[in-house]
Amino acid sequence: MREISELHELLQGLVSICTGLDKGRIILADQGRSPPAGGKLYATYNPIPVRAYGQPSQRLEYIDALEEHDEALGDNWQDLEEITASSMEMMLSVNFFNEGAAQAAMMLHNANFRTPISDYLFIHQLGFRYVSNPRNLSTHFQSGIQPRWQADIHLFVDHEVSSKVLRAAGFSIEHYIEE
């Protein structure tokens, strides 16, 4: 993953498979979107990067030339892209609204041990750490008229950051192994 937006569909699917809620009733938070119609249970989710975790790995890859170059260097001039990959801890804040909100929040706990969910995590290379204590937000908003519950899923995802590197004229990369 290079952009958080790459995770949106995967995280929406994770909330769906953990709770049994239809994907159409799970929306990305803070978009100014209206809730799904019908007054039934729905959820919002918000992925929040927490921190990079562990030792990153780095690699170099050839890319097309970024700047003009001397034609005497040849036609296949390339620059480099340095890619740093690390494990990123993410917090997925999930809010449930309407009747069934408490049950949906409870279903997140130990979801990673259920077979379809563990398969989903493995296929999409998501690491499931734990789920926070569910919080009853009903009393804080609208005097309990609309049930609201919140829980945070703590995950690990692979994260990459890249930088473009211009090569000096005539410089090549070779790997030497000393014996």
mmCIF file of C-alpha atoms in Angstrom:
data_model
loop_
_atom_site.group_PDB
_atom_site.id
_atom_site.type_symbol
_atom_site.label_atom_id
_atom_site.label_comp_id
_atom_site.label_asym_id
_atom_site.label_seq_id
_atom_site.Cartn_x
_atom_site.Cartn_y
_atom_site.Cartn_z
ATOM 1 C CA MET A 1 0.000 0.000 0.000
ATOM 2 C CA ARG A 2 1.249 3.457 -0.862
ATOM 3 C CA GLU A 3 -1.961 5.438 -0.303
ATOM 4 C CA ILE A 4 -4.561 4.961 2.436
ATOM 5 C CA SER A 5 -7.245 5.081 -0.246
ATOM 6 C CA GLU A 6 -5.943 1.712 -1.517
ATOM 7 C CA LEU A 7 -7.222 0.173 1.728
ATOM 8 C CA HIS A 8 -10.759 1.584 1.688
ATOM 9 C CA GLU A 9 -12.416 -1.287 -0.166
ATOM 10 C CA LEU A 10 -10.444 -3.922 1.785
ATOM 11 C CA LEU A 11 -11.360 -2.376 5.141
ATOM 12 C CA GLN A 12 -14.988 -2.000 4.150
ATOM 13 C CA GLY A 13 -14.956 -5.702 3.254
ATOM 14 C CA LEU A 14 -13.313 -6.555 6.586
ATOM 15 C CA VAL A 15 -16.047 -4.780 8.574
ATOM 16 C CA SER A 16 -18.664 -6.492 6.420
ATOM 17 C CA ILE A 17 -17.299 -10.001 6.865
ATOM 18 C CA CYS A 18 -16.755 -9.509 10.623
ATOM 19 C CA THR A 19 -20.267 -8.214 11.318
ATOM 20 C CA GLY A 20 -22.393 -9.688 8.533
ATOM 21 C CA LEU A 21 -23.426 -6.171 7.535
ATOM 22 C CA ASP A 22 -23.941 -5.530 3.805
ATOM 23 C CA LYS A 23 -21.101 -3.500 2.205
ATOM 24 C CA GLY A 24 -23.640 -0.931 0.992
ATOM 25 C CA ARG A 25 -24.400 -0.099 4.632
ATOM 26 C CA ILE A 26 -20.733 0.504 5.514
ATOM 27 C CA ILE A 27 -19.468 3.934 4.489
ATOM 28 C CA LEU A 28 -16.207 5.814 4.813
ATOM 29 C CA ALA A 29 -16.447 8.370 7.632
ATOM 30 C CA ASP A 30 -16.125 12.148 7.256
ATOM 31 C CA GLN A 31 -17.285 12.396 3.645
ATOM 32 C CA GLY A 32 -20.399 14.455 4.307
ATOM 33 C CA ARG A 33 -22.425 11.581 2.870
ATOM 34 C CA SER A 34 -25.930 10.875 4.121
ATOM 35 C CA PRO A 35 -26.421 7.599 5.988
ATOM 36 C CA PRO A 36 -28.036 4.712 4.121
ATOM 37 C CA ALA A 37 -31.828 4.990 3.985
ATOM 38 C CA GLY A 38 -34.187 2.916 6.051
ATOM 39 C CA GLY A 39 -33.135 3.598 9.635
ATOM 40 C CA LYS A 40 -31.509 0.158 9.881
ATOM 41 C CA LEU A 41 -28.075 -0.745 11.225
ATOM 42 C CA TYR A 42 -25.179 0.860 9.359
ATOM 43 C CA ALA A 43 -21.516 1.570 10.032
ATOM 44 C CA THR A 44 -18.883 4.161 9.243
ATOM 45 C CA TYR A 45 -15.166 3.406 9.193
ATOM 46 C CA ASN A 46 -12.099 5.618 9.392
ATOM 47 C CA PRO A 47 -8.564 4.228 8.826
ATOM 48 C CA ILE A 48 -5.990 6.075 10.940
ATOM 49 C CA PRO A 49 -2.235 5.438 10.515
ATOM 50 C CA VAL A 50 -0.619 5.009 13.943
ATOM 51 C CA ARG A 51 3.069 4.284 13.404
ATOM 52 C CA ALA A 52 5.609 2.406 11.349
ATOM 53 C CA TYR A 53 6.632 -0.766 13.102
ATOM 54 C CA GLY A 54 9.827 -2.798 12.872
ATOM 55 C CA GLN A 55 12.842 -2.556 10.582
ATOM 56 C CA PRO A 56 12.074 -1.303 7.052
ATOM 57 C CA SER A 57 13.496 -2.894 3.934
ATOM 58 C CA GLN A 58 14.741 -0.928 0.948
ATOM 59 C CA ARG A 59 15.122 -1.720 -2.722
ATOM 60 C CA LEU A 60 16.023 0.152 -5.888
ATOM 61 C CA GLU A 61 14.163 -0.195 -9.165
ATOM 62 C CA TYR A 62 14.924 1.270 -12.570
ATOM 63 C CA ILE A 63 12.392 3.779 -13.910
ATOM 64 C CA ASP A 64 12.167 5.899 -17.060
ATOM 65 C CA ALA A 65 14.481 8.902 -17.100
ATOM 66 C CA LEU A 66 13.117 11.877 -15.176
ATOM 67 C CA GLU A 67 15.337 14.532 -16.749
ATOM 68 C CA GLU A 68 16.733 15.064 -20.217
ATOM 69 C CA HIS A 69 20.059 13.319 -20.738
ATOM 70 C CA ASP A 70 22.959 13.425 -23.133
ATOM 71 C CA GLU A 71 22.178 11.271 -26.173
ATOM 72 C CA ALA A 72 25.785 10.057 -26.103
ATOM 73 C CA LEU A 73 24.759 7.981 -23.058
ATOM 74 C CA GLY A 74 22.462 5.856 -25.180
ATOM 75 C CA ASP A 75 18.744 5.500 -25.796
ATOM 76 C CA ASN A 76 17.855 3.432 -22.769
ATOM 77 C CA TRP A 77 18.832 5.877 -20.036
ATOM 78 C CA GLN A 78 17.066 5.158 -16.734
ATOM 79 C CA ASP A 79 16.869 6.710 -13.283
ATOM 80 C CA LEU A 80 16.099 4.971 -10.013
ATOM 81 C CA GLU A 81 13.256 4.750 -7.562
ATOM 82 C CA GLU A 82 14.166 3.959 -3.973
ATOM 83 C CA ILE A 83 11.340 2.082 -2.237
ATOM 84 C CA THR A 84 11.225 1.777 1.550
ATOM 85 C CA ALA A 85 8.777 -0.846 2.818
ATOM 86 C CA SER A 86 7.713 -1.271 6.408
ATOM 87 C CA SER A 87 4.895 -2.607 8.493
ATOM 88 C CA MET A 88 2.399 0.110 9.432
ATOM 89 C CA GLU A 89 0.137 -0.127 12.437
ATOM 90 C CA MET A 90 -3.325 1.151 11.500
ATOM 91 C CA MET A 91 -6.315 1.849 13.686
ATOM 92 C CA LEU A 92 -9.648 1.285 11.979
ATOM 93 C CA SER A 93 -12.223 3.249 13.937
ATOM 94 C CA VAL A 94 -15.687 1.786 13.320
ATOM 95 C CA ASN A 95 -18.945 3.411 14.417
ATOM 96 C CA PHE A 96 -22.233 1.490 14.384
ATOM 97 C CA PHE A 97 -25.586 3.260 14.329
ATOM 98 C CA ASN A 98 -29.175 2.204 15.042
ATOM 99 C CA GLU A 99 -30.636 -0.998 16.459
ATOM 100 C CA GLY A 100 -28.062 -3.820 16.594
ATOM 101 C CA ALA A 101 -25.083 -1.468 17.042
ATOM 102 C CA ALA A 102 -23.905 -3.080 20.307
ATOM 103 C CA GLN A 103 -24.060 -6.578 18.805
ATOM 104 C CA ALA A 104 -22.137 -5.491 15.691
ATOM 105 C CA ALA A 105 -19.374 -3.918 17.832
ATOM 106 C CA MET A 106 -19.163 -7.095 19.919
ATOM 107 C CA MET A 107 -18.767 -9.259 16.788
ATOM 108 C CA LEU A 108 -15.442 -7.581 16.000
ATOM 109 C CA HIS A 109 -13.734 -9.196 19.009
ATOM 110 C CA ASN A 110 -11.670 -12.273 18.117
ATOM 111 C CA ALA A 111 -13.098 -12.112 14.600
ATOM 112 C CA ASN A 112 -9.660 -13.034 13.251
ATOM 113 C CA PHE A 113 -10.099 -16.552 14.668
ATOM 114 C CA ARG A 114 -13.222 -17.225 12.602
ATOM 115 C CA THR A 115 -12.432 -19.121 9.397
ATOM 116 C CA PRO A 116 -13.822 -16.826 6.694
ATOM 117 C CA ILE A 117 -12.234 -13.799 8.362
ATOM 118 C CA SER A 118 -8.811 -15.380 8.875
ATOM 119 C CA ASP A 119 -8.878 -16.372 5.187
ATOM 120 C CA TYR A 120 -9.804 -12.806 4.198
ATOM 121 C CA LEU A 121 -6.947 -11.395 6.298
ATOM 122 C CA PHE A 122 -4.447 -13.862 4.813
ATOM 123 C CA ILE A 123 -5.504 -13.270 1.197
ATOM 124 C CA HIS A 124 -5.329 -9.480 1.570
ATOM 125 C CA GLN A 125 -2.156 -9.482 3.710
ATOM 126 C CA LEU A 126 -3.757 -7.742 6.685
ATOM 127 C CA GLY A 127 -2.491 -8.419 10.203
ATOM 128 C CA PHE A 128 -5.242 -8.331 12.850
ATOM 129 C CA ARG A 129 -3.847 -7.259 16.217
ATOM 130 C CA TYR A 130 -6.783 -6.663 18.542
ATOM 131 C CA VAL A 131 -10.033 -4.742 19.012
ATOM 132 C CA SER A 132 -10.482 -2.010 21.604
ATOM 133 C CA ASN A 133 -13.210 -2.063 24.207
ATOM 134 C CA PRO A 134 -16.509 -1.110 22.542
ATOM 135 C CA ARG A 135 -17.723 2.326 23.614
ATOM 136 C CA ASN A 136 -21.394 3.172 24.019
ATOM 137 C CA LEU A 137 -21.805 6.628 22.481
ATOM 138 C CA SER A 138 -25.614 6.573 22.714
ATOM 139 C CA THR A 139 -25.708 8.591 25.915
ATOM 140 C CA HIS A 140 -23.411 11.271 24.477
ATOM 141 C CA PHE A 141 -25.523 12.017 21.419
ATOM 142 C CA GLN A 142 -29.258 12.625 21.057
ATOM 143 C CA SER A 143 -30.059 11.419 24.593
ATOM 144 C CA GLY A 144 -30.080 7.753 23.616
ATOM 145 C CA ILE A 145 -32.617 8.110 20.796
ATOM 146 C CA GLN A 146 -30.239 6.462 18.318
ATOM 147 C CA PRO A 147 -28.007 3.627 19.549
ATOM 148 C CA ARG A 148 -24.348 4.336 18.701
ATOM 149 C CA TRP A 149 -21.374 2.120 19.451
ATOM 150 C CA GLN A 150 -17.721 2.473 18.504
ATOM 151 C CA ALA A 151 -14.752 0.093 18.482
ATOM 152 C CA ASP A 152 -11.265 0.313 17.018
ATOM 153 C CA ILE A 153 -9.649 -2.548 15.107
ATOM 154 C CA HIS A 154 -5.854 -2.438 15.320
ATOM 155 C CA LEU A 155 -4.210 -3.852 12.197
ATOM 156 C CA PHE A 156 -0.837 -4.209 10.529
ATOM 157 C CA VAL A 157 -0.518 -3.441 6.814
ATOM 158 C CA ASP A 158 2.465 -3.315 4.473
ATOM 159 C CA HIS A 159 3.313 0.276 3.604
ATOM 160 C CA GLU A 160 5.704 1.613 0.970
ATOM 161 C CA VAL A 161 7.186 5.059 0.438
ATOM 162 C CA SER A 162 9.223 5.880 -2.641
ATOM 163 C CA SER A 163 11.668 8.548 -3.738
ATOM 164 C CA LYS A 164 13.014 9.257 -7.198
ATOM 165 C CA VAL A 165 16.805 9.190 -7.552
ATOM 166 C CA LEU A 166 18.579 10.731 -10.539
ATOM 167 C CA ARG A 167 21.615 8.706 -11.624
ATOM 168 C CA ALA A 168 24.901 10.394 -12.430
ATOM 169 C CA ALA A 169 26.074 10.000 -16.023
ATOM 170 C CA GLY A 170 27.677 6.619 -16.639
ATOM 171 C CA PHE A 171 26.940 5.280 -13.142
ATOM 172 C CA SER A 172 25.624 1.739 -12.930
ATOM 173 C CA ILE A 173 24.520 -0.395 -10.031
ATOM 174 C CA GLU A 174 26.218 -3.724 -9.438
ATOM 175 C CA HIS A 175 25.970 -6.023 -6.468
ATOM 176 C CA TYR A 176 29.198 -7.569 -5.234
ATOM 177 C CA ILE A 177 29.399 -10.424 -2.790
ATOM 178 C CA GLU A 178 32.659 -10.643 -0.924
ATOM 179 C CA GLU A 179 33.873 -14.076 0.004
#
